[in-house]
Short mmCIF file of C-alpha atoms and ligand atoms in Angstrom, two decimals:
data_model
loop_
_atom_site.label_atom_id
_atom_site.label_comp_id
_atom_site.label_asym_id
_atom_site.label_seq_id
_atom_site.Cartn_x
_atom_site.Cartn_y
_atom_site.Cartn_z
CA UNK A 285 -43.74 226.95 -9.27
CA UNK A 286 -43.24 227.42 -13.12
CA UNK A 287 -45.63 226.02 -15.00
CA UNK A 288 -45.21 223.37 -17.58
CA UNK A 289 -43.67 223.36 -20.75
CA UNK A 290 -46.62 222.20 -23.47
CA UNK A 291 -44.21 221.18 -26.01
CA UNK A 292 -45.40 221.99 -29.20
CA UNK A 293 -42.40 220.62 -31.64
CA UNK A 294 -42.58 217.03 -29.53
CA UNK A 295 -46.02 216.73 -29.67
CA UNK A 296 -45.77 217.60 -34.13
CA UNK A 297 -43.27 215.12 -34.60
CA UNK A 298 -45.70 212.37 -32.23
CA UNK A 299 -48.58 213.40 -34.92
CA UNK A 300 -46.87 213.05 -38.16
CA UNK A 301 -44.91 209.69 -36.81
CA UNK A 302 -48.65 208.57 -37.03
CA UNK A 303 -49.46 210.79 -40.19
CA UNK A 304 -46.65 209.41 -41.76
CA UNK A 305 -47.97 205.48 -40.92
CA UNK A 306 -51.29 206.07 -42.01
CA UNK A 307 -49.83 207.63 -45.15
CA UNK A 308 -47.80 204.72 -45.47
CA UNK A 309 -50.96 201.97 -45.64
CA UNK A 310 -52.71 204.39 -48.20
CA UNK A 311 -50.15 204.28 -50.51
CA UNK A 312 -49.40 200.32 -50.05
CA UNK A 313 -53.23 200.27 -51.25
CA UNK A 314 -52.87 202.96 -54.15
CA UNK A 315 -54.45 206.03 -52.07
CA UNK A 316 -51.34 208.13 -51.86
CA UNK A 317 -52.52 211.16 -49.64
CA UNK A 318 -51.79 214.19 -51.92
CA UNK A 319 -51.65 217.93 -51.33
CA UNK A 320 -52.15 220.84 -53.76
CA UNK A 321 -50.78 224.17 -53.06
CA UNK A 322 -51.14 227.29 -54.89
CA UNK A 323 -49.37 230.44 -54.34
CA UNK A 324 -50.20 233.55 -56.17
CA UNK A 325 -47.54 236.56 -56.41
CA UNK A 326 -44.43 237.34 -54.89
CA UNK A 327 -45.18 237.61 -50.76
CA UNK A 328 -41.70 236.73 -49.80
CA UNK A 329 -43.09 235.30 -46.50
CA UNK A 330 -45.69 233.32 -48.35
CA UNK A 331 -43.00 231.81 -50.17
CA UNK A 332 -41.57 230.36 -47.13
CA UNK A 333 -44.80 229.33 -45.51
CA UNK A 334 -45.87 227.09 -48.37
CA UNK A 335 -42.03 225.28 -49.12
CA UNK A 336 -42.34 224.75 -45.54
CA UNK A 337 -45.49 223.20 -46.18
CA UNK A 338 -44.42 221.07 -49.16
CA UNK A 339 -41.57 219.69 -47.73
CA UNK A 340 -43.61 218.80 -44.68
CA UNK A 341 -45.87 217.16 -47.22
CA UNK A 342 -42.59 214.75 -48.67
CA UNK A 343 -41.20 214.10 -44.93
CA UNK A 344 -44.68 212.17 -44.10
CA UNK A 345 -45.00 210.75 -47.45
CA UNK A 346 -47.65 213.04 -49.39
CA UNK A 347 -47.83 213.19 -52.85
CA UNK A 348 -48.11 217.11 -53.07
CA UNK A 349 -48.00 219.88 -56.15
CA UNK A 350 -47.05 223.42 -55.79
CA UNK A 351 -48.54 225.44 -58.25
CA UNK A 352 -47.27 229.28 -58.22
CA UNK A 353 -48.87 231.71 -60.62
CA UNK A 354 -47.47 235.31 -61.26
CA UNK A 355 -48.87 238.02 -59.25
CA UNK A 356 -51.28 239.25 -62.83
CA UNK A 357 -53.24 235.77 -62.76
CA UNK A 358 -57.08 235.89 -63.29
CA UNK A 359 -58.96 235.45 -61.03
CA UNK A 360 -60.90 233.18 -63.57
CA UNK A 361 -57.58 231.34 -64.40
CA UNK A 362 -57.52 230.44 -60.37
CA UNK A 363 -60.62 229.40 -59.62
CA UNK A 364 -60.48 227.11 -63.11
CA UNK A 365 -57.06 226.12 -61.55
CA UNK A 366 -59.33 224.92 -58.29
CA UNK A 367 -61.99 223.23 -60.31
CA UNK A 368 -59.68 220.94 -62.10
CA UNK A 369 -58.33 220.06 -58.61
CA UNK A 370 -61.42 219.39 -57.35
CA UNK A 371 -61.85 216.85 -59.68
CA UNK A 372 -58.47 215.12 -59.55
CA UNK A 373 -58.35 211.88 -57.98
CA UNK A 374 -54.85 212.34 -56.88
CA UNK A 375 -55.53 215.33 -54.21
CA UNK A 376 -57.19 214.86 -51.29
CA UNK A 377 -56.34 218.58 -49.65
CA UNK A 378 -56.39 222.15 -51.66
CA UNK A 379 -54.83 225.14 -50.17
CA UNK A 380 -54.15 228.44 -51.69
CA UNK A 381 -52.04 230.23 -49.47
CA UNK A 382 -53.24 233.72 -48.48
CA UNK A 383 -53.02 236.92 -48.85
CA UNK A 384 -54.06 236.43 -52.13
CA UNK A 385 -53.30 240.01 -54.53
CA UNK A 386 -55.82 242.45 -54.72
CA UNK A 387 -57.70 242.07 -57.34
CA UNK A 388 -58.61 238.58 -56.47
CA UNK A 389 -61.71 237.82 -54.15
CA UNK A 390 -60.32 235.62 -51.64
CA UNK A 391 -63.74 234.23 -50.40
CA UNK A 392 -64.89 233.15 -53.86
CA UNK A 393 -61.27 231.34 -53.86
CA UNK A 394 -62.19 229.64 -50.74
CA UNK A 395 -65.88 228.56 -51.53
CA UNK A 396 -64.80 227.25 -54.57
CA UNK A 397 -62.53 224.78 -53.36
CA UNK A 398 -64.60 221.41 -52.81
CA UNK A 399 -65.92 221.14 -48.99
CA UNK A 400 -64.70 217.55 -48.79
CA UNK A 401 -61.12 219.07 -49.88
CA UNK A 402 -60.99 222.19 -47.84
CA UNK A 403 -58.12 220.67 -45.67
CA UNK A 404 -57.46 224.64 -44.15
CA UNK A 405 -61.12 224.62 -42.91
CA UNK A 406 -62.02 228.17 -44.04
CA UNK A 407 -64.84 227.54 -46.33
CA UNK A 408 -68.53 228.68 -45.13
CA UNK A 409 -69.63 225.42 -45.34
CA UNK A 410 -66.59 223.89 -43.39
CA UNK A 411 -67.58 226.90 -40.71
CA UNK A 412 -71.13 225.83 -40.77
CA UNK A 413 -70.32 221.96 -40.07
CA UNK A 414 -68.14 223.36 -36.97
CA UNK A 415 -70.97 225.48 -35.47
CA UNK A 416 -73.23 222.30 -36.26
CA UNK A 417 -70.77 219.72 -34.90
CA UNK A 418 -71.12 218.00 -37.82
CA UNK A 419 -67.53 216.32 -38.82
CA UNK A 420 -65.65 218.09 -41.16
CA UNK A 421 -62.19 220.07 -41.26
CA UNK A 422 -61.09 222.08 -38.22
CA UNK A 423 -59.09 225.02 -39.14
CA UNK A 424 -55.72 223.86 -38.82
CA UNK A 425 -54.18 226.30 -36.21
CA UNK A 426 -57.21 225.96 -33.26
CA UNK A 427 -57.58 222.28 -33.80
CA UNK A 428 -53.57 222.41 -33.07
CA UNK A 429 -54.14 224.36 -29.95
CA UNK A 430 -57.05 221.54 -29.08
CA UNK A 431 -53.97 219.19 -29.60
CA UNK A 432 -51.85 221.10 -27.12
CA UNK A 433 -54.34 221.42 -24.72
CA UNK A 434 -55.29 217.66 -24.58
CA UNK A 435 -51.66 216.86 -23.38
CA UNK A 436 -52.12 218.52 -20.14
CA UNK A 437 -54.69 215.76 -19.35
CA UNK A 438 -56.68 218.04 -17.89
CA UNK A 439 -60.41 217.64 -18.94
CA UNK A 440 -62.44 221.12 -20.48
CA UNK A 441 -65.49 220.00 -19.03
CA UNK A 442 -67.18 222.67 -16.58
CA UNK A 443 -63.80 224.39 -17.08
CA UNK A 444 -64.18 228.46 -18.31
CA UNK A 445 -61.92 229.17 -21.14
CA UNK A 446 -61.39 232.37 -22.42
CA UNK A 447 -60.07 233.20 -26.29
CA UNK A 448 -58.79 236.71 -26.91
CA UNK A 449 -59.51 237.37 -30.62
CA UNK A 450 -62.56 237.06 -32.74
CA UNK A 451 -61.16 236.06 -36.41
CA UNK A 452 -62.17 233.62 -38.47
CA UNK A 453 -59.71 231.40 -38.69
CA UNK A 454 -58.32 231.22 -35.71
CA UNK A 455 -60.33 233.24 -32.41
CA UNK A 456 -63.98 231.97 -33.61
CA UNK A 457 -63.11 228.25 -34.39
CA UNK A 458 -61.06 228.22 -31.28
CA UNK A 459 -64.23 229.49 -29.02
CA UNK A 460 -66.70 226.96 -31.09
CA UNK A 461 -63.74 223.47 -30.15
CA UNK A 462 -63.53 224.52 -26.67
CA UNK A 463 -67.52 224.70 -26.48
CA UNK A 464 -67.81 221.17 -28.26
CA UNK A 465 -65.21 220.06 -25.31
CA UNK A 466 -67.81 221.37 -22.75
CA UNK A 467 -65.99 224.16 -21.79
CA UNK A 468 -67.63 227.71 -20.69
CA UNK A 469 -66.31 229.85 -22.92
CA UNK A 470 -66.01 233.54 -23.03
CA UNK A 471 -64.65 235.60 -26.61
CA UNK A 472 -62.92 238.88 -25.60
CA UNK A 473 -61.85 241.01 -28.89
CA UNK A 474 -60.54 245.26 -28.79
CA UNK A 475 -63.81 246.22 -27.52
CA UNK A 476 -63.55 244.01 -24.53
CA UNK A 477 -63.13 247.12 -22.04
CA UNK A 478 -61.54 245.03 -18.54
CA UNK A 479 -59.83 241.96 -20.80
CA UNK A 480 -57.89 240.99 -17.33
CA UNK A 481 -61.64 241.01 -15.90
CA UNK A 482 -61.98 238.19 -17.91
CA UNK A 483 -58.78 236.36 -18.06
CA UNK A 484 -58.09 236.38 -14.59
CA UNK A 485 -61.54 234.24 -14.32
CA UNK A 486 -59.84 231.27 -16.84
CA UNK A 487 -58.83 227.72 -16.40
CA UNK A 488 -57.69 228.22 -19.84
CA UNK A 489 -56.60 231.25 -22.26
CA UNK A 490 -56.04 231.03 -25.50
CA UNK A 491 -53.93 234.39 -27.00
CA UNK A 492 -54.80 234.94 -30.75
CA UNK A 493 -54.16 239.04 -31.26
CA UNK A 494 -50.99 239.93 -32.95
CA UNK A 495 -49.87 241.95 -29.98
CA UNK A 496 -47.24 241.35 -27.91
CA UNK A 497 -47.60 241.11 -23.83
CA UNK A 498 -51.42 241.37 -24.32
CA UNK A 499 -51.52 239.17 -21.39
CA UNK A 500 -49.31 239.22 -18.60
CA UNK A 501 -49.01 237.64 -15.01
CA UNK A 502 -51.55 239.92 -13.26
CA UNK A 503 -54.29 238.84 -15.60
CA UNK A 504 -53.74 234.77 -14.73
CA UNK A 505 -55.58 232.92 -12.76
CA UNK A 506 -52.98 230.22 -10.30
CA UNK A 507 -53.10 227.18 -12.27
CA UNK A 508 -54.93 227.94 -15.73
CA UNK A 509 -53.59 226.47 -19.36
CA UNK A 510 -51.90 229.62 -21.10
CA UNK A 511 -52.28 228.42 -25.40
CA UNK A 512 -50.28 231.24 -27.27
CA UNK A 513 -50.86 231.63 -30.52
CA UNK A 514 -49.51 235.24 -31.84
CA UNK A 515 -46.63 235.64 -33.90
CA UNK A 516 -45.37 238.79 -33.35
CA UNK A 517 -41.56 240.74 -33.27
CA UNK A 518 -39.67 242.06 -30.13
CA UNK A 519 -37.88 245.06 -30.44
CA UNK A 520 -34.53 243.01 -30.75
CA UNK A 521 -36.63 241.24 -34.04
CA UNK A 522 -37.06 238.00 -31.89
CA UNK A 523 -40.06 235.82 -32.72
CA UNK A 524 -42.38 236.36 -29.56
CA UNK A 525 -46.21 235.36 -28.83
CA UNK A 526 -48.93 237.88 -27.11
CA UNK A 527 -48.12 236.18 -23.80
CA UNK A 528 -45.60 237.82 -21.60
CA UNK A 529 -43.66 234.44 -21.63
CA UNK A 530 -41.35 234.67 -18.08
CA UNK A 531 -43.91 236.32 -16.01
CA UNK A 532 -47.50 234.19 -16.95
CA UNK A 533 -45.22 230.59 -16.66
CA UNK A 534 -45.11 231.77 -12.99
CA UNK A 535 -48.08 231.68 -12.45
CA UNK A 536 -49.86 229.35 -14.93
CA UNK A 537 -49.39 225.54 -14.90
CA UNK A 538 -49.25 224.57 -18.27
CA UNK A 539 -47.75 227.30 -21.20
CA UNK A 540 -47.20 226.93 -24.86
CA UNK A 541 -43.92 229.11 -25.60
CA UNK A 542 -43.48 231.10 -28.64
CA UNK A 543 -41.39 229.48 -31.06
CA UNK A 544 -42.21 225.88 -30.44
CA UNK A 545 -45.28 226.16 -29.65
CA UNK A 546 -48.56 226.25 -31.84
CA UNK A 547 -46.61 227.17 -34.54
CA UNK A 548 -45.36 223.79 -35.47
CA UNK A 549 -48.69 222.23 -35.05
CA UNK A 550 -50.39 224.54 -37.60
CA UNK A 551 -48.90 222.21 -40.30
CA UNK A 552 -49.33 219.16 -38.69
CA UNK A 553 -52.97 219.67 -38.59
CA UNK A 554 -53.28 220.22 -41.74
CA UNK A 555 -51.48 217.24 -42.58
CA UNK A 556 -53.98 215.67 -40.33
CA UNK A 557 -56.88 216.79 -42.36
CA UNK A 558 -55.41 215.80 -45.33
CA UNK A 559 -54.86 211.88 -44.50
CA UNK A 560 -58.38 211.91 -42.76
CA UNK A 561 -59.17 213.31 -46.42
CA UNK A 562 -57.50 210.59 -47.95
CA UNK A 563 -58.89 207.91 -45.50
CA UNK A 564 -62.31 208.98 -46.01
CA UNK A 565 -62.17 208.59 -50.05
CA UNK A 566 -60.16 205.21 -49.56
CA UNK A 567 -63.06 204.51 -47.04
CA UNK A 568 -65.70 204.91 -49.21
CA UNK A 569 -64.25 203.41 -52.40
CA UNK A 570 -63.80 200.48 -50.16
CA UNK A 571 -67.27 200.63 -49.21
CA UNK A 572 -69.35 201.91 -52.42
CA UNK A 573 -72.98 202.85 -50.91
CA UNK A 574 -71.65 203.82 -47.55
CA UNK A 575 -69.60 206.32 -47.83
CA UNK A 576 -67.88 206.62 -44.32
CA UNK A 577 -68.26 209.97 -42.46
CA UNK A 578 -65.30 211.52 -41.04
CA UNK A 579 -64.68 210.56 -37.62
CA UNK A 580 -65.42 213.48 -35.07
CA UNK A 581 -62.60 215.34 -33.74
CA UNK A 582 -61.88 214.61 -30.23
CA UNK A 583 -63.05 217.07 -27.95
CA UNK A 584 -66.85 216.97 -29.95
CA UNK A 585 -69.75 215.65 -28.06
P1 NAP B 21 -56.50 238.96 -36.66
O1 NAP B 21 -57.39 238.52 -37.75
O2 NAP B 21 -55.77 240.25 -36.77
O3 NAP B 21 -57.37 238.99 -35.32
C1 NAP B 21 -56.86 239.54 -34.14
C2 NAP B 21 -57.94 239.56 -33.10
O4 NAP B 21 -57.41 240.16 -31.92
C3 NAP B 21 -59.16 240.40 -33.51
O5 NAP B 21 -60.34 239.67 -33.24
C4 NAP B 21 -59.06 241.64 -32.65
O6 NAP B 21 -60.30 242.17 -32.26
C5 NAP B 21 -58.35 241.10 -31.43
N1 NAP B 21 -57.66 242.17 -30.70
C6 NAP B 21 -56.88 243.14 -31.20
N2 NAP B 21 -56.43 243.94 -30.21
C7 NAP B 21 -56.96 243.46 -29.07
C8 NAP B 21 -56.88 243.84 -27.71
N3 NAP B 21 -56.15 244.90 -27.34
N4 NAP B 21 -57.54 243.13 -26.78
C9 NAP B 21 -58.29 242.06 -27.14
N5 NAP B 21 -58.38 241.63 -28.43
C10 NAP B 21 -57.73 242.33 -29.37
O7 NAP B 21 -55.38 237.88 -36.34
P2 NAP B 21 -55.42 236.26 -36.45
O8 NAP B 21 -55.27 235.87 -37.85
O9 NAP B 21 -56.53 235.75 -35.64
O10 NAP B 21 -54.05 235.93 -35.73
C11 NAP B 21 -53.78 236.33 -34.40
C12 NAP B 21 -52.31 236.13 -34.10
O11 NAP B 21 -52.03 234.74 -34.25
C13 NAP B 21 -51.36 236.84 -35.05
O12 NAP B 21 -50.20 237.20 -34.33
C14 NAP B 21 -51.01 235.78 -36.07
O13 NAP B 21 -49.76 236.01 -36.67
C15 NAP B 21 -50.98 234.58 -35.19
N6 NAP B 21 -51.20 233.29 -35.89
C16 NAP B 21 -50.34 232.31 -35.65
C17 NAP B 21 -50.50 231.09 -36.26
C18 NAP B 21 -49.53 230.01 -35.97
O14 NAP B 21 -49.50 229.04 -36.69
N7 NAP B 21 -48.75 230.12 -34.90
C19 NAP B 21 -51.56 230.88 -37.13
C20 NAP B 21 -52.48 231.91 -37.32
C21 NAP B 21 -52.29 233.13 -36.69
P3 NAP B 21 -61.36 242.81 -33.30
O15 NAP B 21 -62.03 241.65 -33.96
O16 NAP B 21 -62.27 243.59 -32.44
O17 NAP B 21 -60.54 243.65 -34.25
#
């Protein structure tokens, strides 16, 4: 039987309907959420990702700045850029939108944007509080795939999951959620010698390589959750994932396709962090003394 469609775009719009009402009760009470996003240079791709992002920003009701700098900005000028959004009021989330040019050290960019604004979850400390279970930011694109996966119903405890791909922002944080959900889980990267060895083990794979048909049928277990998260070209130029799409949704029972699947939720999460930011401040301001800690993410123990 095919498996199920996981419906990425449906499940976005369900989130930022609810975004959008919490945004809504902020700003009645003079806590607009707001976003700041910087873009540095001329990436033509980068250009899209962060209107995208800006205009999701207006649809749920964000107050949100774009800054964009010429490709010769200091690094100084940046980070001084960060560290007089850090201290505005007005902006709960800061994300500079990456690749960053060269001569820029993207990790000092990161660490100096304020932990309790790091809405994109990149930041050391924001890694730290994960691997602690601590509440703080998820990096937007696994905590979208957490999303996904929670639809099926189907509970992670006792159940092995297996993430192909080790980075930081998406493969590691991915492998550290499912653990917090009480999943086994098991991180196969290019030095993983039998990778169906391990896949074909898995109630639930999550794809984050960059390379298409890095998992087919053969390497699925009957029944397991297949979460695809690569973005990668088919030789017509079509927008494809690393899952081999028609053969794995015969023989999986829930699939994310590629568009339409984690894609959309990447921004929606981030969204998400950025009201919770919001909250949080309102929160405390409403409660001087106590400041409110975030809530923990479902799927934490
Ligand atoms: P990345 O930094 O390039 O990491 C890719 C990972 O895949 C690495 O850990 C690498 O292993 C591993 N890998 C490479 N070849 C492999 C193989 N043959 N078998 C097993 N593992 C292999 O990429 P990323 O940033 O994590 O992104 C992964 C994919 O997700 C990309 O296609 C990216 O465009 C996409 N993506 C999509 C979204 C979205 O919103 N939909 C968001 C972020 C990323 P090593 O560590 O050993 O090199």
């Amino acid at each position: 039987m095919p498996a199920q469609l996981i419906d990425g775009v449906l499940l976005s719009q369900q989130l930022r309907a609810d975004i959008k009402e919490r945004a809504a009760k902020l700003t009645a009470a003079g806590k607009q959420p707001g976003l700041a996003v910087i873009l540095v240079g001329e990436d033509p791709a980068s250009h899209v990702y962060v209107r995208n992002k800006v205009k999701a920003c207006g649809d749920v009701g964000f107050h949100s700045v774009l800054e964009k700098y010429d490709a010769d900005l200091t690094e100084a000028a940046l980070l001084a850029r960060i560290a007089a959004l850090n201290a505005d009021p007005a902006i709960h989330g800061i994300l500079v939108q990456m690749p960053l040019p060269r001569h820029i050290d993207p990790s000092k960019v990161i660490e100096a944007i304020a932990t309790s604004k790091d809405v994109d979850g990149y930041s050391v400390l924001s890694a730290g509080e994960l691997v602690a279970n601590l509440p703080g930011f998820r990096p937007c694109t696994p905590y979208g795939c957490m999303k996904l996966i929670e639809t099926t119903g189907i509970d992670l405890r006792g159940k092995h999951a297996v993430v192909i791909g080790r980075s930081n922002t998406v493969g590691k944080p991915m492998a550290l959620l499912l653990l917090q959900a009480n999943a086994t889980v098991t991180i196969c990267h290019s030095a993983t010698p039998d990778l169906g060895y391990h896949t074909r083990q898995a109630d639930v794979i999550v794809a984050a390589v960059g390379r298409r048909n890095t998992l087919t049928a053969d390497m699925v277990k009957p029944g397991a959750i297949v979460i695809d998260v690569g973005m990668n070209r088919d030789d017509a130029g079509k927008l494809c994932g690393d899952v081999d799409f028609a053969g794995v949704s015969e023989v999986a029972a829930h699939i994310t396709p590629v568009p339409g699947g984690v894609g959309p939720m990447t921004i929606t999460m981030l969204l998400m962090n950025t009201v919770e930011s919001a909250e949080r401040v309102h929160s405390a301001s409403q409660a001087p003394g106590q400041a409110k800690g975030m809530e923990p993410k479902p799927g934490i123990a």
